Short mmCIF file of N, CA and C in Angstrom, two decimals:
data_model
loop_
_atom_site.label_atom_id
_atom_site.label_comp_id
_atom_site.label_asym_id
_atom_site.label_seq_id
_atom_site.Cartn_x
_atom_site.Cartn_y
_atom_site.Cartn_z
N UNK A 18 -3.80 10.90 14.19
CA UNK A 18 -3.31 9.75 13.43
C UNK A 18 -4.41 8.70 13.39
N UNK A 19 -4.64 8.07 12.25
CA UNK A 19 -5.66 7.03 12.17
C UNK A 19 -5.34 5.87 13.11
N UNK A 20 -6.37 5.20 13.58
CA UNK A 20 -6.17 4.07 14.48
C UNK A 20 -6.62 2.78 13.83
N UNK A 21 -6.14 1.67 14.35
CA UNK A 21 -6.46 0.35 13.84
C UNK A 21 -7.81 -0.08 14.40
N UNK A 22 -8.76 -0.39 13.53
CA UNK A 22 -10.09 -0.80 13.96
C UNK A 22 -10.13 -2.27 14.32
N UNK A 23 -11.19 -2.66 15.00
CA UNK A 23 -11.39 -4.06 15.36
C UNK A 23 -12.10 -4.78 14.24
N UNK A 24 -11.82 -6.07 14.09
CA UNK A 24 -12.47 -6.87 13.06
C UNK A 24 -13.91 -7.12 13.47
N UNK A 25 -14.81 -6.94 12.52
CA UNK A 25 -16.20 -7.29 12.74
C UNK A 25 -16.86 -7.50 11.39
N UNK A 26 -17.93 -8.25 11.39
CA UNK A 26 -18.70 -8.42 10.16
C UNK A 26 -19.57 -7.20 9.97
N UNK A 27 -19.86 -6.85 8.71
CA UNK A 27 -20.77 -5.73 8.49
C UNK A 27 -22.16 -6.10 8.99
N UNK A 28 -22.93 -5.13 9.38
CA UNK A 28 -24.28 -5.42 9.86
C UNK A 28 -25.09 -6.15 8.80
N UNK A 29 -25.65 -7.27 9.16
CA UNK A 29 -26.42 -8.07 8.21
C UNK A 29 -27.81 -7.47 7.95
N UNK A 30 -28.30 -6.67 8.89
CA UNK A 30 -29.65 -6.15 8.77
C UNK A 30 -29.72 -4.81 8.04
N UNK A 31 -28.58 -4.32 7.57
CA UNK A 31 -28.56 -3.05 6.85
C UNK A 31 -28.93 -3.30 5.39
N UNK A 32 -30.00 -2.68 4.97
CA UNK A 32 -30.45 -2.85 3.60
C UNK A 32 -29.80 -1.81 2.70
N UNK A 33 -29.67 -2.18 1.43
CA UNK A 33 -29.17 -1.24 0.44
C UNK A 33 -30.24 -0.17 0.24
N UNK A 34 -29.87 1.10 0.30
CA UNK A 34 -30.88 2.15 0.08
C UNK A 34 -31.56 1.99 -1.30
N UNK A 35 -32.81 2.36 -1.37
CA UNK A 35 -33.54 2.27 -2.63
C UNK A 35 -32.84 3.10 -3.70
N UNK A 36 -32.67 2.51 -4.89
CA UNK A 36 -32.01 3.20 -5.99
C UNK A 36 -30.48 3.11 -5.93
N UNK A 37 -29.97 2.26 -5.03
CA UNK A 37 -28.52 2.09 -4.87
C UNK A 37 -28.14 0.63 -5.08
N UNK A 38 -26.85 0.39 -5.28
CA UNK A 38 -26.29 -0.95 -5.37
C UNK A 38 -25.25 -1.11 -4.27
N UNK A 39 -24.88 -2.36 -4.00
CA UNK A 39 -23.83 -2.64 -3.00
C UNK A 39 -22.61 -3.20 -3.69
N UNK A 40 -21.46 -2.63 -3.38
CA UNK A 40 -20.17 -3.15 -3.85
C UNK A 40 -19.55 -3.94 -2.70
N UNK A 41 -19.16 -5.18 -2.97
CA UNK A 41 -18.46 -5.99 -1.98
C UNK A 41 -17.11 -6.34 -2.59
N UNK A 42 -16.04 -5.79 -2.02
CA UNK A 42 -14.69 -6.03 -2.51
C UNK A 42 -13.94 -6.94 -1.55
N UNK A 43 -13.94 -8.23 -1.86
CA UNK A 43 -13.28 -9.18 -0.97
C UNK A 43 -11.77 -8.95 -0.91
N UNK A 44 -11.17 -8.50 -2.02
CA UNK A 44 -9.73 -8.23 -2.00
C UNK A 44 -9.40 -7.05 -1.09
N UNK A 45 -10.31 -6.06 -1.00
CA UNK A 45 -10.14 -4.93 -0.10
C UNK A 45 -10.71 -5.20 1.29
N UNK A 46 -11.50 -6.26 1.41
CA UNK A 46 -12.20 -6.58 2.66
C UNK A 46 -13.10 -5.42 3.08
N UNK A 47 -13.86 -4.90 2.10
CA UNK A 47 -14.69 -3.73 2.36
C UNK A 47 -15.96 -3.80 1.52
N UNK A 48 -17.01 -3.19 2.01
CA UNK A 48 -18.23 -3.04 1.23
C UNK A 48 -18.77 -1.63 1.42
N UNK A 49 -19.48 -1.17 0.38
CA UNK A 49 -20.14 0.13 0.47
C UNK A 49 -21.26 0.16 -0.55
N UNK A 50 -22.20 1.07 -0.35
CA UNK A 50 -23.33 1.24 -1.27
C UNK A 50 -23.11 2.51 -2.08
N UNK A 51 -23.69 2.51 -3.29
CA UNK A 51 -23.51 3.65 -4.19
C UNK A 51 -24.73 3.77 -5.11
N UNK A 52 -24.96 4.95 -5.68
CA UNK A 52 -26.13 5.16 -6.55
C UNK A 52 -26.10 4.24 -7.78
N UNK A 53 -27.27 3.72 -8.16
CA UNK A 53 -27.41 2.79 -9.30
C UNK A 53 -26.73 3.26 -10.57
N UNK A 54 -26.83 4.54 -10.87
CA UNK A 54 -26.35 5.03 -12.17
C UNK A 54 -24.83 5.23 -12.21
N UNK A 55 -24.14 5.04 -11.09
CA UNK A 55 -22.69 5.19 -11.06
C UNK A 55 -22.01 3.94 -11.60
N UNK A 56 -20.77 4.08 -12.04
CA UNK A 56 -19.99 2.97 -12.63
C UNK A 56 -18.89 2.55 -11.66
N UNK A 57 -18.65 1.23 -11.56
CA UNK A 57 -17.66 0.68 -10.65
C UNK A 57 -16.46 0.16 -11.43
N UNK A 58 -15.27 0.43 -10.91
CA UNK A 58 -14.02 -0.08 -11.49
C UNK A 58 -13.18 -0.64 -10.35
N UNK A 59 -12.50 -1.75 -10.63
CA UNK A 59 -11.55 -2.31 -9.68
C UNK A 59 -10.48 -3.07 -10.47
N UNK A 60 -9.49 -3.58 -9.77
CA UNK A 60 -8.39 -4.27 -10.44
C UNK A 60 -8.89 -5.48 -11.22
N UNK A 61 -9.83 -6.21 -10.65
CA UNK A 61 -10.35 -7.40 -11.32
C UNK A 61 -11.04 -7.02 -12.63
N UNK A 62 -11.82 -5.97 -12.62
CA UNK A 62 -12.51 -5.55 -13.84
C UNK A 62 -11.51 -5.17 -14.93
N UNK A 63 -10.41 -4.52 -14.55
CA UNK A 63 -9.39 -4.16 -15.54
C UNK A 63 -8.71 -5.38 -16.13
N UNK A 64 -8.44 -6.38 -15.29
CA UNK A 64 -7.67 -7.53 -15.74
C UNK A 64 -8.52 -8.55 -16.51
N UNK A 65 -9.83 -8.57 -16.31
CA UNK A 65 -10.68 -9.57 -16.96
C UNK A 65 -10.72 -9.43 -18.48
N UNK A 66 -10.58 -8.21 -18.98
CA UNK A 66 -10.75 -8.00 -20.41
C UNK A 66 -9.71 -8.72 -21.25
N UNK A 67 -8.45 -8.67 -20.86
CA UNK A 67 -7.44 -9.36 -21.66
C UNK A 67 -6.36 -10.00 -20.79
N UNK A 68 -6.67 -10.22 -19.50
CA UNK A 68 -5.77 -10.86 -18.55
C UNK A 68 -4.45 -10.13 -18.39
N UNK A 69 -4.42 -8.88 -18.72
CA UNK A 69 -3.24 -8.06 -18.46
C UNK A 69 -3.68 -6.62 -18.30
N UNK A 70 -2.84 -5.82 -17.72
CA UNK A 70 -3.19 -4.43 -17.51
C UNK A 70 -3.37 -3.73 -18.85
N UNK A 71 -4.45 -2.95 -19.00
CA UNK A 71 -4.70 -2.28 -20.27
C UNK A 71 -3.80 -1.07 -20.52
N UNK A 72 -3.05 -0.65 -19.54
CA UNK A 72 -2.24 0.55 -19.69
C UNK A 72 -0.77 0.20 -19.56
N UNK A 73 0.04 0.69 -20.43
CA UNK A 73 1.47 0.43 -20.40
C UNK A 73 2.05 0.95 -19.10
N UNK A 74 2.82 0.11 -18.42
CA UNK A 74 3.45 0.50 -17.17
C UNK A 74 2.49 0.66 -16.01
N UNK A 75 1.29 0.12 -16.15
CA UNK A 75 0.24 0.28 -15.16
C UNK A 75 0.14 -0.99 -14.33
N UNK A 76 0.46 -0.90 -13.05
CA UNK A 76 0.34 -2.03 -12.14
C UNK A 76 -0.53 -1.58 -10.98
N UNK A 77 -1.84 -1.75 -11.11
CA UNK A 77 -2.74 -1.17 -10.11
C UNK A 77 -2.61 -1.83 -8.74
N UNK A 78 -2.73 -1.01 -7.71
CA UNK A 78 -2.84 -1.53 -6.35
C UNK A 78 -4.28 -2.01 -6.18
N UNK A 79 -4.56 -2.60 -5.04
CA UNK A 79 -5.93 -3.05 -4.78
C UNK A 79 -6.80 -1.82 -4.57
N UNK A 80 -7.84 -1.67 -5.37
CA UNK A 80 -8.67 -0.49 -5.28
C UNK A 80 -10.08 -0.76 -5.77
N UNK A 81 -10.98 0.13 -5.43
CA UNK A 81 -12.32 0.19 -6.00
C UNK A 81 -12.62 1.66 -6.20
N UNK A 82 -13.11 2.00 -7.37
CA UNK A 82 -13.48 3.39 -7.62
C UNK A 82 -14.85 3.42 -8.28
N UNK A 83 -15.64 4.41 -7.93
CA UNK A 83 -16.94 4.60 -8.57
C UNK A 83 -16.96 5.99 -9.18
N UNK A 84 -17.69 6.09 -10.28
CA UNK A 84 -17.72 7.35 -11.01
C UNK A 84 -19.12 7.61 -11.52
N UNK A 85 -19.47 8.88 -11.59
CA UNK A 85 -20.77 9.28 -12.13
C UNK A 85 -20.85 9.04 -13.62
N UNK A 86 -19.70 8.97 -14.30
CA UNK A 86 -19.68 8.77 -15.74
C UNK A 86 -18.79 7.58 -16.10
N UNK A 87 -18.99 7.01 -17.26
CA UNK A 87 -18.17 5.91 -17.76
C UNK A 87 -16.77 6.44 -18.03
N UNK A 88 -15.76 5.73 -17.54
CA UNK A 88 -14.39 6.22 -17.64
C UNK A 88 -13.55 5.55 -18.72
N UNK A 89 -13.99 4.44 -19.27
CA UNK A 89 -13.19 3.75 -20.28
C UNK A 89 -12.28 2.71 -19.66
N UNK A 90 -11.31 2.22 -20.43
CA UNK A 90 -10.49 1.10 -19.98
C UNK A 90 -9.33 1.49 -19.08
N UNK A 91 -8.67 2.57 -19.29
CA UNK A 91 -7.45 2.90 -18.55
C UNK A 91 -7.80 3.82 -17.38
N UNK A 92 -8.35 3.23 -16.32
CA UNK A 92 -8.85 4.01 -15.20
C UNK A 92 -8.23 3.57 -13.89
N UNK A 93 -8.54 4.31 -12.84
CA UNK A 93 -8.22 3.84 -11.51
C UNK A 93 -7.01 4.50 -10.91
N UNK A 94 -5.94 3.77 -10.82
CA UNK A 94 -4.78 4.23 -10.08
C UNK A 94 -3.67 4.66 -11.03
N UNK A 95 -3.07 5.78 -10.73
CA UNK A 95 -1.93 6.27 -11.51
C UNK A 95 -0.83 6.60 -10.53
N UNK A 96 0.24 5.84 -10.55
CA UNK A 96 1.31 6.07 -9.59
C UNK A 96 0.86 5.84 -8.17
N UNK A 97 -0.15 4.97 -7.99
CA UNK A 97 -0.62 4.66 -6.64
C UNK A 97 -1.62 5.66 -6.10
N UNK A 98 -2.07 6.60 -6.90
CA UNK A 98 -3.02 7.61 -6.42
C UNK A 98 -4.27 7.56 -7.27
N UNK A 99 -5.44 7.46 -6.62
CA UNK A 99 -6.69 7.46 -7.36
C UNK A 99 -6.96 8.82 -7.96
N UNK A 100 -7.12 8.87 -9.26
CA UNK A 100 -7.27 10.18 -9.90
C UNK A 100 -8.58 10.35 -10.65
N UNK A 101 -9.09 9.31 -11.28
CA UNK A 101 -10.17 9.51 -12.22
C UNK A 101 -11.56 9.31 -11.66
N UNK A 102 -11.73 8.39 -10.74
CA UNK A 102 -13.05 8.14 -10.19
C UNK A 102 -13.48 9.26 -9.27
N UNK A 103 -14.79 9.34 -9.04
CA UNK A 103 -15.31 10.36 -8.12
C UNK A 103 -15.12 9.96 -6.66
N UNK A 104 -15.11 8.65 -6.40
CA UNK A 104 -14.96 8.12 -5.04
C UNK A 104 -14.12 6.85 -5.13
N UNK A 105 -12.98 6.83 -4.44
CA UNK A 105 -12.05 5.71 -4.56
C UNK A 105 -11.61 5.24 -3.18
N UNK A 106 -11.52 3.94 -3.02
CA UNK A 106 -10.94 3.33 -1.83
C UNK A 106 -9.78 2.48 -2.31
N UNK A 107 -8.59 2.69 -1.73
CA UNK A 107 -7.46 1.85 -2.12
C UNK A 107 -6.61 1.50 -0.92
N UNK A 108 -5.90 0.38 -1.06
CA UNK A 108 -4.97 -0.06 -0.03
C UNK A 108 -3.59 0.42 -0.42
N UNK A 109 -2.92 1.07 0.52
CA UNK A 109 -1.56 1.54 0.26
C UNK A 109 -0.59 0.38 0.26
N UNK A 110 0.40 0.42 -0.61
CA UNK A 110 1.48 -0.57 -0.52
C UNK A 110 2.13 -0.47 0.87
N UNK A 111 2.61 -1.57 1.40
CA UNK A 111 3.13 -1.61 2.76
C UNK A 111 4.33 -0.70 2.99
N UNK A 112 5.03 -0.30 1.91
CA UNK A 112 6.20 0.56 2.08
C UNK A 112 5.85 2.05 2.14
N UNK A 113 4.58 2.40 2.02
CA UNK A 113 4.16 3.81 2.11
C UNK A 113 3.46 4.01 3.46
N UNK A 114 4.06 4.81 4.34
CA UNK A 114 3.45 5.03 5.67
C UNK A 114 2.13 5.81 5.56
N UNK A 115 1.15 5.38 6.30
CA UNK A 115 -0.15 6.04 6.30
C UNK A 115 -0.03 7.48 6.80
N UNK A 116 0.96 7.75 7.63
CA UNK A 116 1.16 9.09 8.17
C UNK A 116 1.42 10.11 7.07
N UNK A 117 1.91 9.65 5.90
CA UNK A 117 2.14 10.57 4.78
C UNK A 117 0.84 11.24 4.31
N UNK A 118 -0.29 10.66 4.67
CA UNK A 118 -1.57 11.18 4.20
C UNK A 118 -2.25 12.09 5.21
N UNK A 119 -1.63 12.31 6.36
CA UNK A 119 -2.18 13.20 7.35
C UNK A 119 -1.28 14.42 7.42
N UNK A 120 -1.65 15.45 6.67
CA UNK A 120 -0.86 16.68 6.59
C UNK A 120 -1.51 17.70 7.53
N UNK A 121 -0.79 18.08 8.57
CA UNK A 121 -1.37 18.99 9.57
C UNK A 121 -1.60 20.40 9.03
N UNK A 122 -1.04 20.72 7.87
CA UNK A 122 -1.27 22.04 7.28
C UNK A 122 -2.66 22.14 6.66
N UNK A 123 -3.22 21.01 6.31
CA UNK A 123 -4.53 21.00 5.66
C UNK A 123 -5.63 20.94 6.72
N UNK A 124 -6.80 21.45 6.34
CA UNK A 124 -7.96 21.39 7.21
C UNK A 124 -8.37 19.93 7.38
N UNK A 125 -8.71 19.54 8.61
CA UNK A 125 -9.17 18.18 8.87
C UNK A 125 -10.47 18.21 9.65
N UNK A 126 -11.18 17.09 9.60
CA UNK A 126 -12.43 16.93 10.33
C UNK A 126 -12.48 15.49 10.83
N UNK A 127 -12.66 15.29 12.14
CA UNK A 127 -12.71 13.94 12.71
C UNK A 127 -14.00 13.25 12.31
N UNK A 128 -13.87 11.96 11.94
CA UNK A 128 -15.02 11.15 11.56
C UNK A 128 -14.79 9.71 12.00
N UNK A 129 -15.82 8.89 11.84
CA UNK A 129 -15.72 7.46 12.12
C UNK A 129 -16.18 6.71 10.86
N UNK A 130 -15.35 5.78 10.40
CA UNK A 130 -15.71 4.90 9.28
C UNK A 130 -15.86 3.51 9.87
N UNK A 131 -17.07 2.95 9.84
CA UNK A 131 -17.36 1.68 10.49
C UNK A 131 -16.96 1.82 11.95
N UNK A 132 -15.95 1.12 12.42
CA UNK A 132 -15.53 1.21 13.82
C UNK A 132 -14.24 2.01 13.99
N UNK A 133 -13.75 2.64 12.93
CA UNK A 133 -12.43 3.27 12.95
C UNK A 133 -12.55 4.79 13.06
N UNK A 134 -11.91 5.36 14.07
CA UNK A 134 -11.81 6.81 14.19
C UNK A 134 -10.70 7.30 13.26
N UNK A 135 -10.99 8.32 12.48
CA UNK A 135 -10.02 8.84 11.51
C UNK A 135 -10.33 10.30 11.23
N UNK A 136 -9.76 10.85 10.17
CA UNK A 136 -10.01 12.24 9.80
C UNK A 136 -10.21 12.37 8.30
N UNK A 137 -11.02 13.37 7.93
CA UNK A 137 -11.08 13.81 6.54
C UNK A 137 -10.00 14.87 6.39
N UNK A 138 -9.18 14.75 5.36
CA UNK A 138 -8.15 15.74 5.07
C UNK A 138 -8.57 16.45 3.80
N UNK A 139 -8.78 17.77 3.90
CA UNK A 139 -9.25 18.55 2.77
C UNK A 139 -8.06 19.17 2.04
N UNK A 140 -7.99 18.95 0.75
CA UNK A 140 -6.94 19.56 -0.08
C UNK A 140 -7.57 20.71 -0.84
N UNK A 141 -6.95 21.87 -0.73
CA UNK A 141 -7.53 23.09 -1.28
C UNK A 141 -6.62 23.73 -2.31
N UNK A 142 -6.96 24.93 -2.70
CA UNK A 142 -6.18 25.64 -3.72
C UNK A 142 -4.73 25.86 -3.31
N UNK A 143 -4.43 25.78 -2.02
CA UNK A 143 -3.06 25.99 -1.54
C UNK A 143 -2.23 24.70 -1.56
N UNK A 144 -2.82 23.61 -1.96
CA UNK A 144 -2.11 22.32 -1.98
C UNK A 144 -1.00 22.35 -3.02
N UNK A 145 0.24 22.02 -2.62
CA UNK A 145 1.36 22.06 -3.56
C UNK A 145 1.34 20.96 -4.62
N UNK A 146 0.61 19.87 -4.37
CA UNK A 146 0.53 18.78 -5.35
C UNK A 146 -0.75 18.93 -6.14
N UNK A 147 -0.67 19.31 -7.42
CA UNK A 147 -1.89 19.63 -8.18
C UNK A 147 -2.86 18.47 -8.31
N UNK A 148 -2.38 17.21 -8.32
CA UNK A 148 -3.32 16.09 -8.47
C UNK A 148 -4.16 15.88 -7.22
N UNK A 149 -3.80 16.53 -6.12
CA UNK A 149 -4.59 16.39 -4.90
C UNK A 149 -5.54 17.55 -4.68
N UNK A 150 -5.39 18.63 -5.43
CA UNK A 150 -6.32 19.73 -5.22
C UNK A 150 -7.71 19.26 -5.61
N UNK A 151 -8.68 19.81 -4.95
CA UNK A 151 -10.08 19.43 -5.14
C UNK A 151 -10.34 17.99 -4.75
N UNK A 152 -9.70 17.49 -3.70
CA UNK A 152 -10.03 16.16 -3.21
C UNK A 152 -10.05 16.15 -1.69
N UNK A 153 -10.76 15.18 -1.16
CA UNK A 153 -10.78 14.90 0.27
C UNK A 153 -10.19 13.51 0.42
N UNK A 154 -9.23 13.34 1.34
CA UNK A 154 -8.66 12.02 1.58
C UNK A 154 -8.92 11.63 3.03
N UNK A 155 -9.20 10.34 3.21
CA UNK A 155 -9.45 9.79 4.54
C UNK A 155 -8.51 8.61 4.73
N UNK A 156 -7.41 8.81 5.47
CA UNK A 156 -6.49 7.70 5.72
C UNK A 156 -6.95 6.92 6.94
N UNK A 157 -6.85 5.59 6.88
CA UNK A 157 -7.21 4.80 8.04
C UNK A 157 -6.51 3.45 8.02
N UNK A 158 -6.42 2.87 9.20
CA UNK A 158 -5.83 1.54 9.35
C UNK A 158 -6.90 0.62 9.90
N UNK A 159 -7.08 -0.51 9.25
CA UNK A 159 -8.04 -1.50 9.72
C UNK A 159 -7.43 -2.88 9.54
N UNK A 160 -7.40 -3.65 10.60
CA UNK A 160 -6.87 -5.01 10.56
C UNK A 160 -5.45 -5.04 9.96
N UNK A 161 -4.63 -4.09 10.37
CA UNK A 161 -3.23 -3.97 9.96
C UNK A 161 -3.06 -3.69 8.46
N UNK A 162 -4.07 -3.14 7.83
CA UNK A 162 -4.00 -2.75 6.42
C UNK A 162 -4.20 -1.23 6.35
N UNK A 163 -3.40 -0.57 5.52
CA UNK A 163 -3.49 0.89 5.35
C UNK A 163 -4.40 1.21 4.16
N UNK A 164 -5.45 1.96 4.42
CA UNK A 164 -6.41 2.34 3.39
C UNK A 164 -6.43 3.86 3.23
N UNK A 165 -6.81 4.29 2.04
CA UNK A 165 -7.13 5.70 1.81
C UNK A 165 -8.45 5.73 1.04
N UNK A 166 -9.37 6.53 1.52
CA UNK A 166 -10.61 6.81 0.80
C UNK A 166 -10.46 8.22 0.26
N UNK A 167 -10.75 8.40 -1.01
CA UNK A 167 -10.57 9.71 -1.63
C UNK A 167 -11.78 10.04 -2.49
N UNK A 168 -12.25 11.28 -2.40
CA UNK A 168 -13.33 11.70 -3.29
C UNK A 168 -13.15 13.15 -3.69
N UNK A 169 -13.84 13.50 -4.76
CA UNK A 169 -13.69 14.82 -5.39
C UNK A 169 -14.47 15.89 -4.65
N UNK A 170 -13.85 17.06 -4.53
CA UNK A 170 -14.52 18.24 -4.01
C UNK A 170 -15.14 18.98 -5.20
N UNK A 171 -16.11 19.83 -4.90
CA UNK A 171 -16.75 20.60 -5.97
C UNK A 171 -16.06 21.93 -6.22
N UNK A 172 -15.11 22.30 -5.36
CA UNK A 172 -14.37 23.55 -5.55
C UNK A 172 -13.03 23.46 -4.82
N UNK A 173 -12.30 24.53 -4.81
CA UNK A 173 -11.00 24.54 -4.16
C UNK A 173 -11.06 25.08 -2.73
N UNK A 174 -12.25 25.16 -2.18
CA UNK A 174 -12.41 25.67 -0.82
C UNK A 174 -12.74 24.55 0.17
N UNK A 175 -12.82 23.32 -0.28
CA UNK A 175 -13.11 22.19 0.61
C UNK A 175 -14.56 21.74 0.58
N UNK A 176 -15.38 22.32 -0.29
CA UNK A 176 -16.78 21.91 -0.40
C UNK A 176 -16.90 20.70 -1.32
N UNK A 177 -17.86 19.83 -1.02
CA UNK A 177 -18.06 18.65 -1.86
C UNK A 177 -19.53 18.24 -1.83
N UNK A 178 -19.89 17.38 -2.78
CA UNK A 178 -21.25 16.89 -2.91
C UNK A 178 -21.60 16.03 -1.69
N UNK A 179 -22.72 16.30 -1.01
CA UNK A 179 -23.10 15.52 0.17
C UNK A 179 -23.34 14.04 -0.11
N UNK A 180 -23.45 13.65 -1.37
CA UNK A 180 -23.61 12.23 -1.71
C UNK A 180 -22.43 11.42 -1.17
N UNK A 181 -21.25 12.04 -1.10
CA UNK A 181 -20.08 11.32 -0.62
C UNK A 181 -20.21 10.96 0.86
N UNK A 182 -20.83 11.81 1.66
CA UNK A 182 -21.06 11.45 3.06
C UNK A 182 -22.07 10.31 3.15
N UNK A 183 -23.05 10.30 2.25
CA UNK A 183 -24.01 9.19 2.22
C UNK A 183 -23.29 7.88 1.90
N UNK A 184 -22.38 7.91 0.92
CA UNK A 184 -21.61 6.71 0.56
C UNK A 184 -20.74 6.30 1.75
N UNK A 185 -20.04 7.26 2.36
CA UNK A 185 -19.17 6.96 3.50
C UNK A 185 -19.95 6.27 4.63
N UNK A 186 -21.19 6.69 4.84
CA UNK A 186 -21.98 6.12 5.92
C UNK A 186 -22.29 4.64 5.69
N UNK A 187 -22.10 4.14 4.48
CA UNK A 187 -22.39 2.74 4.17
C UNK A 187 -21.14 1.87 4.15
N UNK A 188 -19.96 2.45 4.36
CA UNK A 188 -18.71 1.69 4.31
C UNK A 188 -18.59 0.79 5.54
N UNK A 189 -18.35 -0.50 5.28
CA UNK A 189 -18.13 -1.49 6.33
C UNK A 189 -16.99 -2.40 5.93
N UNK A 190 -16.22 -2.81 6.92
CA UNK A 190 -15.12 -3.75 6.67
C UNK A 190 -15.63 -5.18 6.80
N UNK A 191 -15.10 -6.05 5.96
CA UNK A 191 -15.47 -7.46 5.98
C UNK A 191 -14.48 -8.24 6.83
N UNK A 192 -14.94 -9.31 7.42
CA UNK A 192 -14.06 -10.17 8.21
C UNK A 192 -13.30 -11.11 7.32
#
């Protein structure tokens, strides 16, 4: 089960890797680095265009998603699940238990995100929910907030692009 991390400022001496940009999401209280050519989407970007959600019935949770390609206006969260971006971090609504994201039937791998011990949960071809196949989810709790990090796998066997581990290594929580 994910554990609650301690509050700390991100390391000030960590430089953005060459050819990358830094995303700082104050609403998510998180920062991470990503390749220059990728595109960033978040709730603020969606709402700035016309001060309302661009999609009918779309009420996005707090999220940030990055994608290798331009996704257009109606992106991000669908029913509370990140679907379109290649790498997404979102905060779960308080009524959804984080334990729902740790399925013991799926392959897991222990990791650390910033100061938080958690697990990667691999969704494979045997996953009963089709929107989760070909994804890796990382549920975690930090400062009493429930987060999920999700990124795309390259196949249905649990393999994925190593760039996602590089991005994960840059994730830090903000105070």
